[in-house]
CSV table of C-alpha atoms in Angstrom, one decimal:
chain,number,residue,atom,x,y,z
A,445,MET,CA,0.3,-252.3,173.0
A,446,ALA,CA,-0.9,-255.8,172.6
A,447,GLN,CA,2.4,-256.7,170.9
A,448,LYS,CA,4.8,-255.4,173.1
A,449,ASP,CA,5.5,-258.8,175.3
A,450,LYS,CA,5.7,-261.0,172.6
A,451,THR,CA,9.1,-260.5,171.2
A,452,GLU,CA,10.6,-261.0,174.8
A,453,PHE,CA,8.8,-264.3,174.9
A,454,SER,CA,8.8,-266.3,171.6
A,455,ASP,CA,12.3,-267.0,171.5
A,456,ILE,CA,12.6,-268.8,174.5
A,457,ALA,CA,9.6,-270.7,173.5
A,458,GLN,CA,10.4,-271.6,169.9
A,459,SER,CA,13.8,-273.4,170.3
A,460,ALA,CA,11.7,-276.6,170.1
A,461,PRO,CA,9.1,-277.5,167.7
A,462,ALA,CA,6.0,-277.7,170.2
A,463,PRO,CA,3.8,-280.7,169.8
A,464,ASP,CA,0.6,-280.7,170.0
A,465,LEU,CA,-1.2,-281.0,173.3
A,466,LEU,CA,-3.6,-284.0,172.6
A,467,ASN,CA,-1.6,-286.1,170.7
A,468,GLU,CA,1.9,-286.3,172.3
A,469,LYS,CA,3.2,-287.1,175.1
A,470,PRO,CA,4.9,-284.9,177.3
A,471,ALA,CA,8.8,-284.7,177.6
A,472,LEU,CA,9.5,-282.5,180.0
A,473,PRO,CA,12.9,-280.8,180.4
A,474,ILE,CA,12.4,-280.7,184.3
A,475,VAL,CA,15.8,-280.1,186.4
A,476,VAL,CA,14.3,-281.2,189.6
A,477,ALA,CA,15.8,-284.7,190.5
A,478,GLN,CA,12.8,-287.0,191.7
A,479,PRO,CA,13.6,-290.9,192.0
A,480,ARG,CA,11.1,-292.2,189.4
A,481,ARG,CA,8.0,-293.1,191.2
A,482,THR,CA,7.4,-296.8,191.2
A,483,GLN,CA,4.6,-298.7,190.4
A,484,LEU,CA,4.1,-300.0,193.9
A,485,ARG,CA,4.7,-296.5,195.3
A,486,ARG,CA,1.7,-295.2,192.8
A,487,ILE,CA,-0.6,-298.2,194.1
A,488,VAL,CA,-0.2,-297.2,197.9
A,489,PHE,CA,-0.6,-293.5,197.1
A,490,ALA,CA,-3.8,-293.9,195.6
A,491,VAL,CA,-5.3,-296.4,197.9
A,492,ILE,CA,-3.9,-294.0,201.2
A,493,VAL,CA,-5.7,-290.7,198.8
A,494,LEU,CA,-9.0,-292.8,198.2
A,495,ALA,CA,-9.5,-294.4,201.0
A,496,ALA,CA,-8.9,-291.1,202.9
A,497,MET,CA,-11.4,-289.3,200.6
A,498,TRP,CA,-14.0,-292.4,201.1
A,499,TRP,CA,-13.8,-292.0,204.9
A,500,MET,CA,-14.0,-287.8,204.1
A,501,LEU,CA,-17.3,-288.6,202.4
A,502,ASN,CA,-18.7,-291.2,205.0
A,503,PRO,CA,-17.2,-290.5,208.6
A,504,GLY,CA,-17.9,-293.0,210.9
A,505,ASP,CA,-19.9,-295.2,209.0
A,506,LEU,CA,-18.0,-298.5,208.9
A,507,PHE,CA,-20.7,-300.3,206.6
A,508,SER,CA,-20.3,-298.0,203.7
A,509,TRP,CA,-17.0,-299.8,203.2
A,510,ILE,CA,-19.3,-302.4,201.9
A,511,ILE,CA,-19.5,-300.4,199.1
A,512,GLY,CA,-15.9,-297.9,199.3
A,513,GLY,CA,-13.8,-300.8,199.5
A,514,PRO,CA,-14.7,-301.9,196.4
A,515,THR,CA,-14.8,-298.6,194.8
A,516,VAL,CA,-11.3,-298.0,196.4
A,517,ALA,CA,-10.2,-300.9,194.5
A,518,LEU,CA,-11.8,-300.2,191.1
A,519,ALA,CA,-10.6,-296.8,191.1
A,520,VAL,CA,-6.6,-297.7,191.9
A,521,ALA,CA,-7.0,-300.0,189.2
A,522,ALA,CA,-8.3,-297.2,186.8
A,523,VAL,CA,-5.7,-295.2,188.1
A,524,LEU,CA,-3.3,-297.8,187.1
A,525,VAL,CA,-4.5,-298.3,183.7
A,526,LEU,CA,-4.5,-294.5,182.9
A,527,PRO,CA,-0.9,-293.6,181.8
A,528,ALA,CA,1.5,-292.0,184.4
A,529,SER,CA,2.2,-288.5,184.2
A,530,ALA,CA,5.7,-287.7,184.4
A,531,PRO,CA,7.2,-286.9,187.9
A,532,GLN,CA,6.7,-283.7,189.0
A,533,HIS,CA,8.3,-282.1,192.0
A,534,VAL,CA,5.5,-279.6,193.8
A,535,SER,CA,7.0,-277.2,196.3
A,536,LEU,CA,4.8,-277.1,199.2
A,537,SER,CA,5.3,-273.4,200.1
A,538,GLY,CA,5.1,-272.6,196.5
A,539,LEU,CA,1.7,-274.3,196.4
A,540,VAL,CA,0.5,-272.5,199.0
A,541,ARG,CA,2.0,-268.9,197.6
A,542,PHE,CA,0.0,-270.0,194.3
A,543,ALA,CA,-3.2,-271.1,196.0
A,544,PHE,CA,-3.7,-267.6,197.6
A,545,TYR,CA,-2.6,-265.5,194.4
A,546,PHE,CA,-4.9,-267.5,192.2
A,547,LEU,CA,-8.0,-267.5,194.9
A,548,THR,CA,-7.5,-263.5,195.3
A,549,GLN,CA,-7.0,-263.5,191.2
A,550,THR,CA,-10.3,-265.6,191.1
A,551,VAL,CA,-12.4,-263.0,193.5
A,552,LEU,CA,-10.8,-260.4,191.2
A,553,GLY,CA,-12.0,-261.7,188.1
A,554,ALA,CA,-15.5,-262.6,189.2
A,555,ILE,CA,-16.0,-259.1,190.5
A,556,ASP,CA,-14.8,-257.6,187.7
A,557,VAL,CA,-17.3,-259.5,185.1
A,558,ALA,CA,-20.1,-259.2,187.5
A,559,LEU,CA,-19.3,-255.3,187.0
A,560,ARG,CA,-19.3,-255.6,183.6
A,561,ALA,CA,-22.1,-257.9,183.5
A,562,PHE,CA,-24.4,-255.4,185.9
A,563,ASN,CA,-23.4,-251.8,184.2
A,564,PRO,CA,-25.8,-251.2,181.6
A,565,TRP,CA,-24.2,-248.6,179.5
A,566,HIS,CA,-20.7,-250.8,179.4
A,567,ILE,CA,-20.3,-252.5,175.8
A,568,LEU,CA,-17.6,-255.1,175.9
A,569,GLN,CA,-15.1,-254.7,173.3
A,570,PRO,CA,-13.4,-258.3,173.6
A,571,VAL,CA,-10.3,-259.1,171.6
A,572,PHE,CA,-8.1,-262.1,170.8
A,573,VAL,CA,-4.4,-262.3,171.3
A,574,THR,CA,-1.7,-265.0,170.7
A,575,ARG,CA,1.3,-265.5,172.7
A,576,GLU,CA,4.0,-267.7,173.4
A,577,THR,CA,4.6,-269.6,176.7
A,578,SER,CA,8.0,-270.5,178.2
A,579,LEU,CA,6.6,-273.3,180.5
A,580,PRO,CA,7.6,-276.7,179.2
A,581,ASP,CA,4.8,-279.1,178.0
A,582,GLY,CA,2.7,-281.1,180.5
A,583,PRO,CA,1.4,-279.9,183.4
A,584,PRO,CA,3.0,-276.4,184.1
A,585,ARG,CA,1.2,-275.2,181.1
A,586,TRP,CA,-2.1,-277.2,181.9
A,587,ILE,CA,-2.0,-274.9,185.0
A,588,LEU,CA,-1.2,-271.9,183.4
A,589,CYS,CA,-4.2,-272.4,180.9
A,590,ASN,CA,-6.3,-272.7,183.5
A,591,ALA,CA,-5.4,-270.0,185.7
A,592,LEU,CA,-5.5,-267.4,182.6
A,593,THR,CA,-9.2,-268.8,182.4
A,594,LEU,CA,-9.9,-267.9,185.9
A,595,LEU,CA,-7.8,-264.4,185.9
A,596,PRO,CA,-9.4,-261.4,185.4
A,597,GLY,CA,-10.5,-260.8,182.0
A,598,SER,CA,-8.8,-263.7,180.3
A,599,LEU,CA,-9.8,-266.9,178.7
A,600,THR,CA,-7.4,-269.9,177.3
A,601,ALA,CA,-9.5,-270.3,174.0
A,602,ASP,CA,-7.0,-272.6,172.1
A,603,ILE,CA,-3.6,-273.9,172.6
A,604,LYS,CA,-1.3,-275.4,170.0
A,605,GLY,CA,2.3,-276.2,171.3
A,606,ALA,CA,3.7,-273.3,173.0
A,607,SER,CA,1.2,-270.8,171.4
A,608,LEU,CA,-1.9,-269.8,173.3
A,609,THR,CA,-4.7,-268.1,171.9
A,610,ILE,CA,-6.3,-265.9,174.9
A,611,HIS,CA,-9.5,-264.1,174.6
A,612,LEU,CA,-9.4,-261.0,176.5
A,613,ILE,CA,-12.9,-259.0,177.8
A,614,ASP,CA,-11.1,-255.9,177.5
A,615,PRO,CA,-7.9,-255.0,175.3
A,616,ASP,CA,-6.7,-253.2,178.4
A,617,LEU,CA,-7.0,-256.2,180.8
A,618,GLU,CA,-4.0,-258.2,179.5
A,619,PRO,CA,-2.9,-260.6,182.2
A,620,ASP,CA,1.1,-260.4,183.3
A,621,LEU,CA,2.0,-263.8,181.8
A,622,PRO,CA,5.4,-263.6,182.6
A,623,GLU,CA,4.6,-263.2,186.3
A,624,LEU,CA,1.9,-266.4,185.9
A,625,GLU,CA,4.8,-268.3,184.3
A,626,ASN,CA,7.0,-267.3,187.4
A,627,ARG,CA,4.3,-268.3,189.6
A,628,ILE,CA,4.1,-271.6,188.3
A,629,ARG,CA,7.8,-272.2,187.9
A,630,ASP,CA,8.0,-271.6,191.8
A,631,LEU,CA,5.1,-274.1,192.2
A,632,PHE,CA,6.9,-276.5,190.3
A,633,SER,CA,10.3,-276.0,191.7
A,634,LEU,CA,11.4,-274.9,188.1
A,635,THR,CA,14.5,-272.7,187.4
A,636,THR,CA,12.9,-268.7,187.4
A,637,LEU,CA,14.0,-267.3,183.7
A,638,ASP,CA,14.6,-264.2,183.8
A,639,PRO,CA,12.3,-262.3,181.4
A,640,SER,CA,14.8,-259.7,181.0
A,641,PRO,CA,17.1,-260.0,177.8
B,705,MET,CA,-30.0,-266.2,215.6
B,706,SER,CA,-26.4,-266.3,216.2
B,707,VAL,CA,-23.8,-264.2,214.5
B,708,GLN,CA,-22.6,-267.4,212.4
B,709,ASP,CA,-25.6,-267.8,211.1
B,710,ILE,CA,-25.8,-264.0,210.0
B,711,MET,CA,-22.5,-264.6,208.6
B,712,GLY,CA,-23.4,-267.8,206.6
B,713,VAL,CA,-26.6,-266.3,204.9
B,714,GLY,CA,-24.9,-262.9,204.3
B,715,ILE,CA,-22.5,-264.9,202.6
B,716,MET,CA,-24.7,-266.8,200.9
B,717,VAL,CA,-26.6,-264.0,199.7
B,718,LEU,CA,-23.5,-262.5,197.8
B,719,GLY,CA,-23.1,-266.1,196.1
B,720,THR,CA,-26.6,-265.5,195.2
B,721,VAL,CA,-25.6,-261.9,193.6
B,722,PHE,CA,-22.7,-263.7,191.6
B,723,PHE,CA,-25.3,-266.0,189.8
B,724,LEU,CA,-27.5,-263.6,188.9
B,725,ALA,CA,-24.2,-262.0,187.5
B,726,GLY,CA,-23.5,-265.2,185.6
B,727,THR,CA,-27.4,-265.3,184.4
B,728,VAL,CA,-27.0,-261.6,182.9
B,729,GLY,CA,-23.7,-262.3,181.4
B,730,ILE,CA,-24.6,-264.9,179.2
B,731,LEU,CA,-27.9,-262.8,178.1
B,732,ARG,CA,-26.1,-259.7,177.6
B,733,PHE,CA,-22.8,-260.2,176.5
B,734,PRO,CA,-22.3,-260.4,172.9
B,735,ASP,CA,-20.3,-263.5,171.8
B,736,ALA,CA,-19.9,-266.7,173.0
B,737,PHE,CA,-16.5,-266.1,174.7
B,738,SER,CA,-17.2,-263.2,176.4
B,739,ARG,CA,-20.6,-265.4,178.0
B,740,LEU,CA,-18.0,-267.9,178.9
B,741,HIS,CA,-16.1,-265.4,181.0
B,742,ALA,CA,-19.2,-264.9,182.8
B,743,VAL,CA,-20.0,-268.6,183.4
B,744,THR,CA,-16.4,-269.7,184.1
B,745,LYS,CA,-15.7,-267.0,186.5
B,746,ALA,CA,-18.9,-265.3,188.1
B,747,ASP,CA,-20.7,-268.9,189.0
B,748,ASN,CA,-17.2,-270.5,190.2
B,749,LEU,CA,-17.3,-267.5,193.0
B,750,GLY,CA,-20.8,-268.0,193.5
B,751,LEU,CA,-20.6,-271.4,194.1
B,752,ALA,CA,-17.6,-270.9,196.3
B,753,LEU,CA,-19.6,-268.6,198.3
B,754,ILE,CA,-22.7,-270.4,198.6
B,755,ALA,CA,-20.2,-273.7,199.8
B,756,LEU,CA,-18.3,-271.6,202.5
B,757,GLY,CA,-22.1,-270.1,203.6
B,758,THR,CA,-23.2,-273.8,203.7
B,759,SER,CA,-20.5,-275.1,205.7
B,760,ILE,CA,-20.7,-272.2,207.9
B,761,LEU,CA,-24.0,-272.9,208.9
B,762,ALA,CA,-23.4,-276.8,208.9
B,763,ALA,CA,-20.7,-276.5,211.0
B,764,ASP,CA,-19.0,-279.7,210.8
B,765,GLY,CA,-15.7,-280.6,209.8
B,766,PHE,CA,-16.8,-283.4,207.2
B,767,THR,CA,-19.4,-281.6,205.9
B,768,ALA,CA,-17.1,-278.9,205.0
B,769,ALA,CA,-14.6,-281.1,203.5
B,770,LYS,CA,-17.1,-282.5,201.3
B,771,LEU,CA,-18.5,-278.9,200.2
B,772,PHE,CA,-14.8,-278.2,199.3
B,773,LEU,CA,-14.5,-281.1,197.4
B,774,ILE,CA,-17.6,-280.2,195.2
B,775,TRP,CA,-16.7,-276.7,195.1
B,776,ILE,CA,-13.0,-278.2,193.5
B,777,LEU,CA,-15.0,-280.4,191.2
B,778,ILE,CA,-17.0,-277.5,189.6
B,779,ALA,CA,-14.2,-275.1,189.7
B,780,VAL,CA,-11.7,-277.7,187.8
B,781,SER,CA,-14.8,-278.9,185.7
B,782,GLY,CA,-15.6,-275.4,184.7
B,783,ALA,CA,-11.9,-274.1,183.8
B,784,ILE,CA,-11.2,-277.2,181.9
B,785,GLY,CA,-14.9,-276.8,180.3
B,786,GLY,CA,-15.0,-273.2,179.6
B,787,HIS,CA,-11.3,-273.5,177.4
B,788,LEU,CA,-12.7,-276.5,175.6
B,789,ILE,CA,-15.9,-275.1,174.7
B,790,ALA,CA,-14.1,-271.6,173.4
B,791,ARG,CA,-11.7,-273.9,171.6
B,792,HIS,CA,-14.5,-275.7,169.9
B,793,ALA,CA,-16.2,-272.3,168.9
B,794,LEU,CA,-13.0,-271.0,167.8
B,795,ARG,CA,-12.6,-274.0,165.6
B,796,ASP,CA,-15.9,-274.0,164.6
B,797,LYS,CA,-15.7,-270.4,163.5
B,798,SER,CA,-12.3,-270.9,161.3
C,1473,MET,CA,-33.4,-269.8,208.6
C,1474,ILE,CA,-36.5,-268.2,207.1
C,1475,LEU,CA,-34.4,-266.8,204.2
C,1476,LEU,CA,-32.7,-269.4,203.1
C,1477,PRO,CA,-36.0,-270.8,200.6
C,1478,TYR,CA,-36.1,-267.9,199.1
C,1479,LEU,CA,-32.3,-267.7,198.3
C,1480,ALA,CA,-33.0,-271.6,196.8
C,1481,THR,CA,-36.1,-269.9,194.7
C,1482,PHE,CA,-34.0,-266.8,193.6
C,1483,LEU,CA,-31.1,-269.5,192.3
C,1484,LEU,CA,-33.8,-271.5,190.6
C,1485,LEU,CA,-35.0,-268.4,188.9
C,1486,THR,CA,-31.5,-267.6,187.5
C,1487,ALA,CA,-31.0,-271.0,186.2
C,1488,LEU,CA,-34.4,-270.6,184.6
C,1489,VAL,CA,-33.6,-267.6,182.5
C,1490,GLY,CA,-30.5,-269.2,181.7
C,1491,LEU,CA,-32.4,-271.4,179.6
C,1492,ILE,CA,-33.2,-268.7,177.6
C,1493,ARG,CA,-29.7,-268.8,176.3
C,1494,VAL,CA,-29.9,-272.5,175.8
C,1495,MET,CA,-33.5,-271.6,173.6
C,1496,ARG,CA,-31.6,-268.8,171.4
C,1497,GLY,CA,-28.3,-270.3,170.6
C,1498,PRO,CA,-27.1,-269.4,168.3
C,1499,THR,CA,-24.0,-272.3,168.3
C,1500,THR,CA,-23.7,-274.9,170.1
C,1501,ALA,CA,-21.3,-273.4,172.6
C,1502,ASP,CA,-23.5,-271.1,173.6
C,1503,ARG,CA,-25.9,-273.7,174.4
C,1504,MET,CA,-23.3,-275.8,176.4
C,1505,LEU,CA,-22.2,-272.6,178.5
C,1506,ALA,CA,-25.6,-272.2,179.4
C,1507,ALA,CA,-25.8,-275.8,180.2
C,1508,GLN,CA,-22.8,-275.5,182.3
C,1509,LEU,CA,-24.1,-272.3,184.3
C,1510,ILE,CA,-27.2,-274.2,184.7
C,1511,GLY,CA,-25.5,-277.4,186.1
C,1512,THR,CA,-23.4,-275.2,188.7
C,1513,SER,CA,-26.5,-273.6,189.6
C,1514,THR,CA,-28.5,-277.0,190.7
C,1515,VAL,CA,-25.5,-277.6,192.7
C,1516,ALA,CA,-25.8,-274.2,194.5
C,1517,ILE,CA,-29.8,-275.0,194.9
C,1518,LEU,CA,-28.9,-278.5,196.4
C,1519,LEU,CA,-26.7,-277.0,199.0
C,1520,VAL,CA,-28.8,-274.2,200.0
C,1521,ILE,CA,-31.7,-276.5,200.1
C,1522,GLY,CA,-29.3,-279.2,201.8
C,1523,VAL,CA,-28.4,-276.6,204.6
C,1524,ALA,CA,-32.4,-275.2,204.9
C,1525,THR,CA,-34.1,-278.3,205.6
C,1526,GLU,CA,-31.0,-279.9,207.4
C,1527,ALA,CA,-30.6,-283.1,205.2
C,1528,PRO,CA,-27.4,-283.7,204.8
C,1529,ALA,CA,-28.0,-286.2,202.0
C,1530,LEU,CA,-28.6,-283.2,199.8
C,1531,PHE,CA,-24.6,-282.5,199.7
C,1532,ASP,CA,-24.3,-286.3,198.5
C,1533,VAL,CA,-26.7,-285.6,195.9
C,1534,ALA,CA,-24.9,-282.1,195.2
C,1535,LEU,CA,-21.4,-283.9,194.8
C,1536,VAL,CA,-23.0,-286.5,192.1
C,1537,PHE,CA,-24.2,-283.6,190.1
C,1538,ALA,CA,-21.0,-282.2,190.3
C,1539,ILE,CA,-19.2,-285.4,188.8
C,1540,LEU,CA,-22.1,-285.9,186.3
C,1541,ALA,CA,-21.5,-281.6,185.4
C,1542,ALA,CA,-17.6,-283.0,184.3
C,1543,ILE,CA,-18.9,-285.8,182.6
C,1544,SER,CA,-21.6,-283.8,180.5
C,1545,LEU,CA,-19.1,-281.2,179.2
C,1546,ALA,CA,-16.3,-284.3,178.3
C,1547,ALA,CA,-19.3,-286.0,176.7
C,1548,PHE,CA,-20.4,-282.5,174.5
C,1549,VAL,CA,-16.7,-282.1,173.4
C,1550,ALA,CA,-16.1,-285.7,172.5
C,1551,THR,CA,-19.5,-285.6,170.1
C,1552,ALA,CA,-18.6,-282.2,169.1
C,1553,ARG,CA,-15.4,-283.1,167.5
C,1554,SER,CA,-16.6,-286.3,166.1
C,1555,GLY,CA,-19.7,-284.0,164.5
C,1556,HIS,CA,-17.0,-281.2,162.9
C,1557,GLN,CA,-14.6,-284.0,161.4
C,1558,PRO,CA,-16.3,-286.2,159.1
């Protein structure tokens, strides 16, 4: 039963040779047209976010900006030194929907693993499965890996291009990968692929 | 003792239950990968509940925001770290 | 809140019991995941003590520990990789 999804997804993912996650810059085949974020916009955005964060951590303390000002400046410099990720369009409604789904699944996953730990007669039968993802390289795929880790019963053990090695704490707890992928597409405003052939 | 206090402490007690589950998990589960399930999932929710209870007791928006930031940091580093440890263990084995 | 110090003690005990996994291993991955569990417990203990003693500065300490948890994981992965690929 572990093989049932594989044929449907491998042909989508195999269309391009998958680059290694760590050594390749992501070339994102993203359909959404968003103007390339200029350097100035990055700086302004980083300053606003980091200053808001400092204000949040030290509310109302004006003297803390003696430390905070230089810290924000250094952090902005660090942001500029690091390579920019390819522009991503994140839809706000998709983010809310994904966050809600993610939180409920995280709670379910924790309850599941806690029950397994507390049940003295329960014997684990963990297995490894390999799955192909149809998500593009870059942030969508990273989100998929980390979401899988927090979902009930599954843990991303390795990723080589589009091929994920997933550790399942129980063979019956295989996550619904197509559904999760569609939710991540919804989050990034990617076009939804119909999994049925 | 107000309703708020009871709710906050109740949520924190629930959080410690998940911490206990995480510890029982890493001692009982048979291999490193299964133990990672316990660490990444149970402890993550445990900390979320502790932070939620703390912010209910503290009853302050800025404190709540700080606690949320702490939880996000731990959750993200836990998920990424779990993946990296699993990959290390897998490549070590093969 | 009379219950909160007991909660902190209980969390400390779970973290201490987690140390058994650090001692036993058997692999470095086991030790590191136990260290990760202890790091998360530390943050939780700091939050509980911070609210019990009404010392909000401990929340800042917890924030630093949360950042250190991420850094220690990065350090583990970096050294483990270089150690196994001579």
